[in-house]
């Protein structure tokens, strides 16, 4: 990464209107707020169905915004990109697709994979809150082990999502397998890092993919004041690894020097409450994050 | 104008080239595929300045078309059967966004069982998606209708997408003699797309698209879409008149053949109307009183034209190359609805034929005529008939 953005470098201009329809502590709206500060006004936003589409009703952006269907954001953007090129109207416009984890990892996977494989020049920003929050918090392909959602409730027999941690759909790795020119992970807990990554993505020719860990107080049953704290804790406990991938190389950001115990992250969230007494499950999680951190750093 | 020997799919590709479509997005599906193969050759040979997006599904094909259209490009896509069904969600998205996209459909039935041949099931089940639907009976009509469709859709009073449908294999793969316009002629008829007659995605003038509309306003949006489709017939008539003046080929919303004094009027669409027309000539030679009303434009539905012809008939035989399971063919209810307000109505019968590519021959039409004659004599007949299927008791 070249020059790092400092807080004093940030524009005071807001590209989203105050008083959006997001919940207090919403990570999704922060993701877009930061991304638009990085990109500026010469941007077209395509928004796959999800919380963001509803939020944007009131967050009237200062850039064109098109809420499309659940699964076709990258396909719509393919058409926009090709049309702007052939009409000679691209004019340095940033093309940004914003979607949640459901729209990305699940129903929109084909559309994303196709658009990336074809090499369209656009930025894809996934705000991952680890379930279908817009429909009330159902389990998605990125829901972590143990999380209680409305379709993986804590029952007397099965308690929360029981698919093993390592089986969770890892979209950044899928994007790396596509030879995507720029892939990064980010967290709303580290806004300057997120902004740097969005800026970098805008300079890359071809597709860029940024996966943003994005807290959801309503879905995770957490206090809104903990949203940013949780987004930091996820990184500090090793649940989320922040990295950039370009030219076949991976660099890491904000790696925990001394990893915090996962319990610190879990105990603030209602969705993991039932796990707190389960020492075996927590030990497994510690093992998982430790192993993944080691693996990531080679 | 040059005389050519082209298949329906080639005619469609030529029309897209002459219309100067700028973004083409498509996915292969039989029997549409060769349309986009031709376009790919045009582009790679430098004969057409367009971007082809070789998408990973039909759902994405139409999505890309909507995106391209919303920044001002003229677009083209093509589909058939399963592909059109996969696209179904996006059909409503496209018409709701009021994009003037043109798509050709090489009609094919829907699985299961698997069958790749012609019937109208695929486009008919999508008839209420807010698209203009035009049916072409031969390669010439495919060509003329695609060019006209662009002009109709792009009219600021319309701004709706259009499907130009033609029978798979029977039209898509059979080469016929036809006349192709020169680029100069096409340009004279179809000017460059004027993006300024509709809102576009433009950072210089930021607008929001595809937002929620709450119940109080929702009916207004729907009514406006419905009204635009209903009133597009006026634009269609103007465009057809202009096309005829320039190139001497007349088109109406319907085409009538020997209907003036006909006791029995066949009503149908697609290539089966050519066979029916031939059979009507035979019947007339034998002194029978029969005629044909061929529907070119199915959406908006040509109520007025149908009433005009059918009010004087005694029996109206509606030929459907599709079936609404559990009720009747899908053309039939529209015809009967149009005729219902009349004080004196003809007897309306429905004939389901040619499903899954079963040949519709003059004998098929003769069978239909026999049943219609029975009704004409006052004998009791079924309302919905399957004259070319084996009927199992």
XYZ file of C-alpha atoms in Angstrom:
691
model
C 0.000 0.000 0.000
C 1.355 3.426 -0.913
C 0.532 6.547 1.063
C -1.720 5.775 3.997
C -4.747 7.965 4.529
C -4.801 9.911 7.805
C -7.909 11.265 9.454
C -6.898 14.824 8.578
C -6.760 13.790 4.886
C -10.425 12.792 4.881
C -12.929 14.983 3.149
C -15.562 16.571 5.353
C -18.037 16.115 2.558
C -20.665 13.490 3.221
C -22.056 11.613 0.235
C -24.956 10.112 2.144
C -27.689 12.187 3.689
C -28.032 12.230 7.478
C -30.895 10.298 8.979
C -30.784 7.111 6.946
C -33.096 4.205 7.684
C -30.283 2.119 9.124
C -30.426 0.785 12.676
C -28.262 2.488 15.261
C -24.787 1.010 15.045
C -25.289 -0.328 11.518
C -22.048 -1.446 9.911
C -23.411 -1.500 6.379
C -24.076 2.229 6.197
C -20.604 2.931 7.648
C -19.089 0.762 4.928
C -20.728 2.814 2.193
C -20.111 6.125 3.944
C -16.377 5.404 4.128
C -16.249 3.981 0.595
C -17.882 7.064 -0.897
C -15.489 9.348 0.983
C -12.705 7.367 -0.676
C -14.240 7.475 -4.162
C -15.787 10.929 -4.364
C -18.644 12.185 -6.502
C -17.692 10.645 -9.862
C -19.152 7.296 -8.857
C -22.118 5.140 -9.846
C -23.409 2.842 -7.101
C -25.195 -0.388 -7.956
C -26.834 -1.880 -4.912
C -27.947 -5.495 -4.732
C -31.005 -6.126 -2.583
C -30.312 -6.212 1.126
C -30.430 -3.848 4.113
C -28.534 -1.236 2.125
C -31.307 -0.967 -0.441
C -33.768 -0.054 2.302
C -31.349 2.230 4.127
C -30.727 4.177 0.941
C -34.347 5.292 0.770
C -33.510 8.074 3.188
C -29.743 8.230 2.871
C -30.264 9.905 -0.520
C -26.717 9.783 -1.872
C -24.955 12.503 -3.809
C -24.043 9.943 -6.465
C -26.327 7.977 -8.783
C -27.681 4.946 -6.947
C -29.497 2.033 -8.525
C -31.028 -0.652 -6.361
C -31.205 -3.708 -8.605
C -32.288 -7.278 -7.841
C -30.878 -9.556 -5.171
C -28.471 -11.483 -7.386
C -27.692 -9.353 -10.420
C -25.564 -6.404 -9.248
C -22.364 -7.489 -11.039
C -24.315 -8.331 -14.214
C -26.001 -4.921 -14.280
C -22.588 -3.348 -13.699
C -21.121 -5.372 -16.604
C -23.647 -3.730 -18.899
C -22.979 -0.268 -17.473
C -19.219 -0.655 -17.831
C -19.377 -1.893 -21.410
C -21.923 0.742 -22.403
C -19.905 3.602 -20.897
C -16.842 2.360 -22.792
C -18.570 2.078 -26.143
C -20.341 5.408 -25.702
C -17.055 7.044 -24.674
C -18.686 8.209 -21.439
C -16.612 6.434 -18.776
C -14.681 9.592 -17.899
C -12.919 8.029 -14.918
C -16.206 7.144 -13.246
C -15.839 4.723 -10.345
C -18.248 1.823 -10.718
C -19.158 0.415 -7.325
C -21.344 -2.598 -6.580
C -22.456 -2.877 -2.955
C -24.033 -6.060 -1.650
C -24.443 -8.006 1.553
C -23.158 -11.481 2.266
C -26.377 -13.141 1.089
C -26.275 -11.257 -2.204
C -22.587 -12.079 -2.571
C -21.770 -15.491 -1.161
C -25.113 -17.112 -1.925
C -27.652 -15.909 -4.474
C -25.310 -13.548 -6.362
C -22.266 -15.841 -6.537
C -22.800 -16.721 -10.197
C -23.257 -13.133 -11.245
C -20.167 -12.010 -9.291
C -18.040 -14.874 -10.580
C -19.078 -14.158 -14.172
C -18.424 -10.430 -14.013
C -15.023 -10.929 -12.374
C -14.018 -13.658 -14.823
C -14.896 -11.379 -17.750
C -12.599 -8.760 -16.284
C -14.971 -5.793 -16.073
C -13.432 -2.735 -14.497
C -15.441 -2.223 -11.315
C -15.229 -2.420 -7.531
C -17.287 -4.924 -5.589
C -17.859 -4.162 -1.955
C -19.435 -6.855 0.189
C -20.610 -5.824 3.640
C -20.601 -9.089 5.510
C -22.806 -9.191 8.580
C -22.932 -12.957 8.448
C -26.620 -13.501 7.746
C -29.691 -12.251 5.867
C -30.379 -9.232 8.026
C -32.837 -7.469 5.727
C -35.295 -10.362 6.030
C -34.817 -10.631 9.762
C -31.573 -12.519 10.282
C -31.567 -15.875 8.513
C -28.459 -18.011 8.127
C -26.267 -17.359 5.086
C -23.211 -18.993 3.537
C -20.984 -16.819 5.725
C -22.774 -17.399 9.055
C -20.118 -18.654 11.485
C -20.267 -21.819 13.525
C -22.413 -21.483 16.585
C -24.256 -18.319 15.573
C -27.942 -18.305 16.412
C -30.017 -16.965 13.527
C -33.749 -17.183 12.909
C -33.201 -20.276 10.744
C -30.475 -21.738 12.965
C -32.101 -21.122 16.326
C -30.858 -22.475 19.616
C -33.041 -25.526 20.114
C -32.996 -28.232 22.688
C -31.161 -30.546 20.283
C -29.347 -28.320 17.770
C -27.884 -25.089 19.020
C -27.288 -22.473 16.354
C -25.362 -22.943 13.110
C -23.650 -26.332 13.320
C -21.650 -26.331 10.108
C -17.955 -26.416 11.097
C -16.100 -23.104 11.168
C -13.762 -24.008 8.296
C -16.677 -24.872 5.959
C -17.958 -21.312 5.908
C -17.942 -19.834 2.407
C -14.769 -17.799 2.068
C -15.542 -15.318 -0.710
C -12.184 -13.459 -0.735
C -10.418 -16.788 -1.359
C -12.907 -17.580 -4.132
C -12.079 -14.208 -5.671
C -8.351 -14.921 -5.401
C -8.976 -18.203 -7.223
C -10.455 -16.062 -10.033
C -7.124 -14.208 -10.343
C -8.996 -11.035 -9.441
C -6.431 -8.213 -9.806
C -7.169 -6.803 -6.351
C -8.753 -8.587 -3.395
C -8.871 -7.188 0.122
C -10.604 -7.699 3.420
C -11.518 -4.803 5.671
C -13.475 -4.057 8.804
C -15.565 -1.078 9.814
C -13.419 -1.083 12.963
C -10.519 0.218 10.843
C -12.052 2.895 8.614
C -8.768 4.365 7.363
C -7.633 0.928 6.258
C -11.005 0.436 4.518
C -10.678 3.812 2.797
C -7.137 3.036 1.643
C -8.337 -0.233 0.167
C -11.254 1.330 -1.665
C -8.894 3.991 -3.037
C -6.483 1.307 -4.172
C -9.303 -0.653 -5.805
C -10.267 2.453 -7.772
C -6.813 2.631 -9.339
C -6.741 -1.032 -10.345
C -7.714 -1.915 -13.925
C -10.232 -4.713 -13.951
C -12.320 -6.028 -11.092
C -11.546 -5.471 -7.426
C -13.177 -7.253 -4.551
C -13.301 -5.908 -0.994
C -14.918 -7.944 1.752
C -15.882 -5.748 4.678
C -16.628 -7.188 8.078
C -19.648 -5.202 9.109
C -21.367 -5.407 12.490
C -25.131 -5.718 12.848
C -26.522 -4.938 16.324
C -30.048 -6.085 15.441
C -28.984 -9.409 13.968
C -26.174 -10.169 16.374
C -28.176 -9.015 19.361
C -25.511 -6.584 20.517
C -25.589 -3.068 21.837
C -25.204 -0.474 19.048
C -22.365 1.166 20.981
C -20.339 -2.031 20.533
C -20.490 -2.102 16.728
C -17.080 -0.599 16.110
C -15.610 -2.341 19.127
C -16.818 -5.710 17.823
C -15.460 -4.963 14.360
C -12.088 -4.378 16.029
C -12.410 -7.384 18.344
C -13.098 -9.635 15.363
C -9.662 -8.662 14.044
C -7.958 -8.715 17.428
C -9.244 -12.230 18.189
C -8.328 -13.526 14.736
C -11.862 -14.140 13.497
C -11.194 -11.652 10.719
C -7.822 -11.304 9.033
C -7.247 -8.044 7.217
C -5.198 -8.435 4.063
C -4.603 -7.199 0.559
C -3.913 -9.476 -2.351
C -2.405 -8.219 -5.598
C 0.088 -9.500 -8.118
C 0.063 -12.878 -6.421
C 1.185 -11.387 -3.103
C -0.654 -11.057 0.164
C 0.095 -8.387 2.733
C -1.527 -8.125 6.135
C -2.854 -5.180 8.097
C -3.588 -4.874 11.800
C -2.507 -8.418 12.587
C -2.882 -8.935 16.352
C 0.526 -8.963 17.993
C -0.984 -10.741 20.938
C -4.247 -12.373 19.962
C -7.151 -11.745 22.330
C -9.199 -14.742 23.511
C -12.281 -15.359 21.323
C -14.472 -15.212 24.394
C -14.005 -11.424 24.498
C -15.592 -11.227 21.070
C -18.308 -13.830 21.697
C -19.556 -12.620 25.037
C -20.733 -9.261 23.708
C -23.089 -10.927 21.249
C -26.494 -12.457 21.945
C -26.106 -14.766 18.969
C -23.251 -16.607 20.728
C -24.670 -16.473 24.255
C -25.490 -20.207 24.319
C -21.842 -21.046 23.508
C -20.324 -19.303 26.487
C -20.748 -22.302 28.787
C -19.491 -24.718 26.150
C -15.752 -24.901 26.816
C -15.243 -27.496 24.124
C -16.792 -25.316 21.430
C -14.779 -22.304 22.510
C -11.569 -24.328 22.521
C -12.370 -25.432 18.986
C -12.828 -21.832 17.942
C -9.529 -20.814 19.500
C -7.868 -23.631 17.608
C -9.528 -22.591 14.380
C -8.544 -18.918 14.512
C -5.020 -19.773 15.639
C -4.527 -22.255 12.818
C -5.931 -19.864 10.242
C -3.718 -17.026 11.397
C -0.674 -19.278 11.131
C -1.760 -20.530 7.718
C -2.452 -17.032 6.434
C 0.998 -15.821 7.371
C 2.662 -18.878 5.861
C -32.315 -3.195 -50.257
C -30.619 -6.489 -51.071
C -32.240 -9.848 -51.669
C -30.888 -12.505 -49.326
C -31.516 -16.091 -48.332
C -31.448 -15.982 -44.544
C -32.677 -17.978 -41.556
C -34.785 -16.262 -38.920
C -31.817 -16.118 -36.551
C -29.612 -14.582 -39.235
C -32.366 -12.082 -39.995
C -32.481 -11.165 -36.301
C -28.703 -10.694 -36.179
C -28.780 -8.553 -39.330
C -31.515 -6.397 -37.812
C -29.504 -5.883 -34.609
C -26.447 -4.931 -36.692
C -28.397 -2.490 -38.861
C -30.056 -1.018 -35.761
C -26.504 -0.329 -34.524
C -27.078 -2.121 -31.220
C -24.176 -1.094 -29.005
C -24.278 -3.618 -26.196
C -25.298 -7.229 -26.780
C -25.456 -9.600 -23.816
C -26.542 -13.182 -24.288
C -26.177 -16.754 -23.166
C -26.411 -19.766 -25.485
C -29.701 -21.661 -25.632
C -31.186 -23.720 -28.433
C -32.667 -22.562 -30.816
C -31.636 -18.933 -30.276
C -27.882 -19.525 -30.195
C -26.898 -18.807 -33.798
C -28.293 -15.261 -33.555
C -25.544 -14.276 -31.154
C -22.970 -16.340 -33.064
C -23.716 -14.230 -36.142
C -23.423 -11.038 -34.119
C -20.091 -12.252 -32.697
C -18.836 -12.722 -36.262
C -20.015 -9.247 -37.263
C -18.203 -7.696 -34.310
C -15.010 -9.701 -34.709
C -14.945 -8.892 -38.444
C -15.335 -5.197 -37.713
C -18.757 -5.067 -39.377
C -20.558 -4.027 -36.218
C -19.399 -1.661 -33.502
C -20.773 -3.288 -30.391
C -19.661 -4.820 -27.156
C -20.732 -8.411 -26.654
C -21.003 -9.486 -23.026
C -20.790 -13.255 -22.978
C -22.558 -13.644 -19.658
C -22.774 -16.686 -17.421
C -26.588 -16.950 -17.480
C -29.699 -15.482 -19.080
C -30.503 -13.831 -15.780
C -27.280 -11.876 -16.153
C -27.834 -11.312 -19.889
C -30.933 -9.243 -19.351
C -29.472 -7.640 -16.219
C -26.494 -6.415 -18.251
C -28.864 -5.117 -20.901
C -30.760 -3.108 -18.278
C -27.504 -1.650 -16.962
C -26.283 -0.721 -20.442
C -29.621 0.786 -21.317
C -29.645 2.913 -18.166
C -26.472 4.702 -19.211
C -27.872 5.296 -22.688
C -26.777 2.432 -24.941
C -28.945 0.674 -27.508
C -29.050 -2.975 -26.519
C -29.904 -6.371 -27.895
C -30.339 -9.826 -26.441
C -31.909 -13.088 -27.463
C -33.259 -16.094 -25.633
C -35.459 -19.185 -25.739
C -37.291 -21.556 -23.472
C -35.459 -22.397 -20.220
C -33.286 -19.334 -20.722
C -36.272 -17.054 -20.917
C -37.689 -18.655 -17.791
C -34.443 -18.058 -15.923
C -34.710 -14.462 -17.115
C -38.292 -14.151 -15.942
C -37.495 -12.194 -12.775
C -35.468 -9.735 -14.810
C -38.278 -9.247 -17.360
C -40.317 -7.416 -14.732
C -37.222 -5.544 -13.569
C -36.594 -4.358 -17.148
C -40.138 -3.210 -17.844
C -40.382 -1.592 -14.407
C -37.199 0.350 -15.127
C -38.824 1.332 -18.438
C -35.799 0.418 -20.542
C -36.234 0.345 -24.326
C -34.525 -3.027 -24.761
C -35.212 -5.337 -27.689
C -34.952 -9.104 -27.324
C -35.672 -11.791 -29.876
C -37.157 -15.076 -28.760
C -36.760 -18.210 -30.835
C -39.790 -19.913 -29.336
C -39.313 -23.320 -27.773
C -41.322 -25.292 -25.268
C -40.414 -25.733 -21.588
C -39.050 -28.861 -19.928
C -39.958 -31.433 -18.569
C -40.015 -33.726 -20.510
C -37.072 -32.386 -22.483
C -37.940 -31.024 -25.886
C -36.073 -28.420 -27.895
C -38.729 -27.722 -30.534
C -41.178 -24.953 -31.162
C -44.202 -23.918 -29.252
C -45.130 -20.639 -27.598
C -45.057 -21.785 -23.992
C -41.881 -19.826 -23.181
C -42.991 -16.391 -24.325
C -46.670 -16.884 -23.479
C -46.048 -17.554 -19.788
C -44.180 -14.251 -19.732
C -46.899 -12.323 -21.569
C -47.830 -10.213 -18.556
C -44.317 -9.020 -17.710
C -44.926 -5.537 -19.115
C -43.095 -6.206 -22.384
C -44.386 -5.525 -25.852
C -44.764 -8.888 -27.577
C -44.625 -9.150 -31.344
C -44.878 -12.477 -33.189
C -43.168 -12.976 -36.533
C -44.133 -15.762 -38.942
C -41.052 -15.759 -41.191
C -37.524 -14.378 -41.518
C -38.662 -11.190 -43.262
C -41.057 -10.430 -40.432
C -38.359 -11.145 -37.860
C -36.128 -8.581 -39.540
C -38.786 -5.907 -40.050
C -40.230 -6.330 -36.569
C -36.890 -5.993 -34.770
C -36.119 -2.726 -36.543
C -39.595 -1.439 -35.829
C -39.392 -2.631 -32.213
C -36.435 -0.326 -31.514
C -38.319 2.650 -32.838
C -41.436 1.754 -30.862
C -39.625 1.093 -27.560
C -37.475 4.190 -27.717
C -40.432 6.515 -28.240
C -40.588 8.574 -25.044
C -44.314 7.899 -24.789
C -43.584 4.158 -24.671
C -40.183 3.426 -23.041
C -40.894 -0.252 -22.586
C -38.939 -3.306 -23.702
C -40.083 -5.535 -26.562
C -39.814 -9.204 -27.440
C -39.901 -10.243 -31.058
C -40.912 -13.896 -31.009
C -40.618 -16.470 -33.787
C -40.901 -20.236 -33.880
C -37.762 -22.184 -33.066
C -36.334 -24.149 -36.014
C -39.406 -23.549 -38.184
C -38.420 -19.891 -38.502
C -35.111 -19.647 -36.631
C -33.301 -22.290 -38.702
C -35.088 -22.303 -42.060
C -33.522 -20.093 -44.719
C -35.958 -18.035 -46.758
C -35.740 -15.404 -49.425
C -35.959 -11.988 -47.853
C -35.058 -8.352 -48.393
C -32.455 -6.742 -46.158
C -32.154 -2.986 -45.810
C -28.877 -1.228 -46.450
C -27.242 0.583 -43.527
C -28.246 3.903 -45.100
C -31.877 2.817 -45.283
C -31.819 1.523 -41.704
C -30.251 4.773 -40.471
C -32.885 6.774 -42.292
C -35.617 4.854 -40.484
C -33.964 4.455 -37.076
C -32.039 7.489 -35.826
C -29.308 7.295 -33.206
C -30.632 6.508 -29.754
C -31.527 9.696 -27.987
C -30.633 9.109 -24.336
C -31.949 12.493 -23.287
C -35.593 11.446 -23.405
C -35.287 9.441 -20.202
C -33.421 9.571 -16.880
C -29.985 7.922 -16.929
C -27.345 6.963 -14.380
C -25.038 9.952 -14.554
C -22.721 11.234 -11.797
C -23.214 14.775 -13.128
C -26.910 14.508 -12.427
C -27.273 11.937 -9.651
C -30.634 10.196 -9.390
C -31.867 7.189 -7.477
C -33.302 4.215 -9.357
C -35.084 1.075 -8.267
C -36.238 2.369 -4.904
C -39.126 1.209 -2.762
C -42.589 2.530 -3.621
C -45.044 2.289 -0.759
C -48.616 1.010 -1.140
C -50.245 4.416 -1.513
C -48.277 5.163 -4.685
C -47.718 1.666 -6.021
C -50.940 1.460 -8.067
C -50.026 4.722 -9.794
C -46.755 3.262 -11.025
C -48.497 0.119 -12.210
C -51.218 2.072 -13.958
C -48.683 4.202 -15.786
C -46.859 1.113 -17.006
C -50.110 -0.517 -18.104
C -51.241 2.654 -19.846
C -47.918 3.082 -21.641
C -48.207 -0.474 -22.946
C -51.840 -0.022 -24.003
C -51.080 3.240 -25.744
C -47.939 1.951 -27.444
C -50.284 0.726 -30.173
C -50.510 4.289 -31.423
C -46.712 4.426 -31.779
C -46.766 0.996 -33.430
C -49.220 2.225 -36.035
C -47.133 5.326 -36.748
C -43.912 3.326 -36.957
C -45.504 0.740 -39.260
C -46.849 3.493 -41.503
C -43.424 5.075 -41.781
C -41.788 1.711 -42.452
C -44.301 1.029 -45.189
C -43.790 4.432 -46.780
C -40.025 3.912 -46.849
C -39.770 0.243 -47.705
C -43.173 -0.738 -49.026
C -43.945 -3.438 -46.483
C -47.203 -2.899 -44.604
C -47.745 -4.085 -41.026
C -50.797 -3.866 -38.807
C -51.338 -5.032 -35.258
C -53.138 -7.922 -36.924
C -53.225 -9.160 -40.489
C -56.523 -10.332 -41.948
C -56.947 -12.881 -44.695
C -60.358 -13.489 -46.310
C -62.246 -12.590 -43.157
C -64.854 -10.234 -44.624
C -67.683 -12.728 -45.081
C -66.167 -15.679 -43.219
C -68.421 -17.789 -41.012
C -65.423 -19.440 -39.437
C -62.459 -17.264 -38.470
C -59.197 -18.842 -37.376
C -57.181 -16.765 -34.911
C -53.541 -17.538 -34.269
C -49.998 -16.255 -34.157
C -46.547 -17.345 -35.264
C -45.617 -19.575 -38.187
C -48.793 -21.644 -37.881
C -50.611 -18.723 -39.464
C -48.775 -19.336 -42.751
C -50.061 -22.909 -42.839
C -53.500 -21.686 -41.845
C -53.492 -19.079 -44.584
C -52.650 -21.753 -47.157
C -55.430 -23.958 -45.794
C -57.931 -21.086 -45.855
C -57.183 -20.690 -49.566
C -57.878 -24.390 -50.061
C -61.119 -24.157 -48.080
C -62.205 -21.132 -50.082
C -61.535 -23.022 -53.304
C -63.819 -25.743 -51.995
C -66.493 -23.138 -51.385
C -66.087 -23.029 -47.609
C -66.511 -19.749 -45.765
C -63.312 -19.419 -43.731
C -60.816 -16.684 -42.945
C -57.735 -15.999 -40.839
C -56.941 -13.321 -38.318
C -53.197 -13.387 -37.705
C -52.079 -11.648 -34.550
C -48.806 -9.797 -34.961
C -48.914 -7.826 -31.719
C -49.998 -9.865 -28.723
C -49.064 -7.255 -26.080
C -50.685 -4.783 -26.094
C -53.617 -6.969 -27.060
C -55.388 -5.767 -30.229
C -58.948 -5.794 -28.820
C -60.306 -3.399 -31.418
C -59.030 -5.354 -34.422
C -60.266 -8.638 -33.013
C -63.741 -7.279 -32.315
C -63.937 -5.739 -35.781
C -63.309 -9.060 -37.491
C -64.853 -11.546 -35.116
C -68.154 -9.774 -34.479
C -69.308 -10.834 -37.934
C -68.119 -14.420 -37.661
C -70.223 -17.322 -36.443
C -67.399 -19.448 -35.085
C -64.021 -18.186 -33.887
C -61.411 -20.937 -33.784
C -58.510 -19.807 -31.602
C -55.397 -21.844 -32.319
C -52.971 -21.967 -29.413
C -49.474 -23.405 -29.685
C -49.278 -23.422 -25.875
C -51.335 -24.609 -22.954
C -52.305 -22.999 -19.685
C -52.466 -26.218 -17.704
C -55.811 -26.694 -16.046
C -57.610 -24.101 -18.159
C -57.112 -23.432 -21.894
C -54.540 -22.064 -24.329
C -53.122 -18.679 -23.440
C -54.349 -16.773 -26.488
C -57.915 -18.029 -26.055
C -58.876 -16.144 -22.870
C -57.714 -12.850 -24.350
C -59.799 -13.337 -27.481
C -62.909 -14.285 -25.522
C -62.381 -11.408 -23.113
C -62.201 -8.980 -26.016
C -65.439 -10.382 -27.480
C -67.366 -10.728 -24.227
C -68.812 -7.175 -24.151
C -70.545 -7.780 -27.517
C -74.292 -8.338 -27.288
C -74.084 -11.076 -29.855
C -70.999 -13.166 -29.655
C -69.649 -15.780 -32.017
C -69.080 -19.288 -30.699
C -65.493 -19.380 -29.453
C -63.490 -22.580 -29.597
C -59.916 -23.276 -28.591
C -57.503 -25.654 -30.306
C -54.258 -26.726 -28.689
C -51.880 -27.896 -31.413
C -48.225 -28.160 -32.319
C -46.871 -28.489 -28.788
C -43.187 -29.366 -28.548
C -42.697 -28.884 -32.271
C -45.371 -31.277 -33.499
C -45.880 -30.311 -37.133
C -48.913 -28.197 -37.788
C -49.900 -29.264 -41.280
C -52.851 -28.293 -43.495
C -54.442 -31.539 -42.249
C -54.225 -30.211 -38.666
C -56.012 -27.046 -39.724
C -58.572 -29.102 -41.666
C -59.266 -31.099 -38.469
C -59.809 -27.833 -36.627
C -62.110 -26.684 -39.396
C -64.173 -29.889 -39.141
C -64.779 -29.301 -35.434
C -65.567 -25.631 -36.061
C -68.041 -26.678 -38.768
C -69.815 -28.945 -36.291
C -70.224 -25.965 -33.994
C -71.421 -23.921 -36.944
C -74.162 -26.485 -37.546
C -75.192 -26.121 -33.926
C -73.787 -29.447 -32.797
C -72.229 -29.664 -29.377
C -68.425 -29.574 -29.291
C -65.808 -29.222 -26.570
C -64.568 -25.701 -25.911
C -60.929 -26.728 -25.612
C -59.816 -29.297 -28.172
C -56.545 -31.155 -28.734
C -56.861 -32.222 -32.365
C -53.265 -33.386 -32.825
C -52.721 -35.221 -29.531
C -53.517 -38.854 -28.829
C -56.462 -38.676 -26.459
C -56.405 -41.369 -23.772
C -59.630 -42.210 -22.015
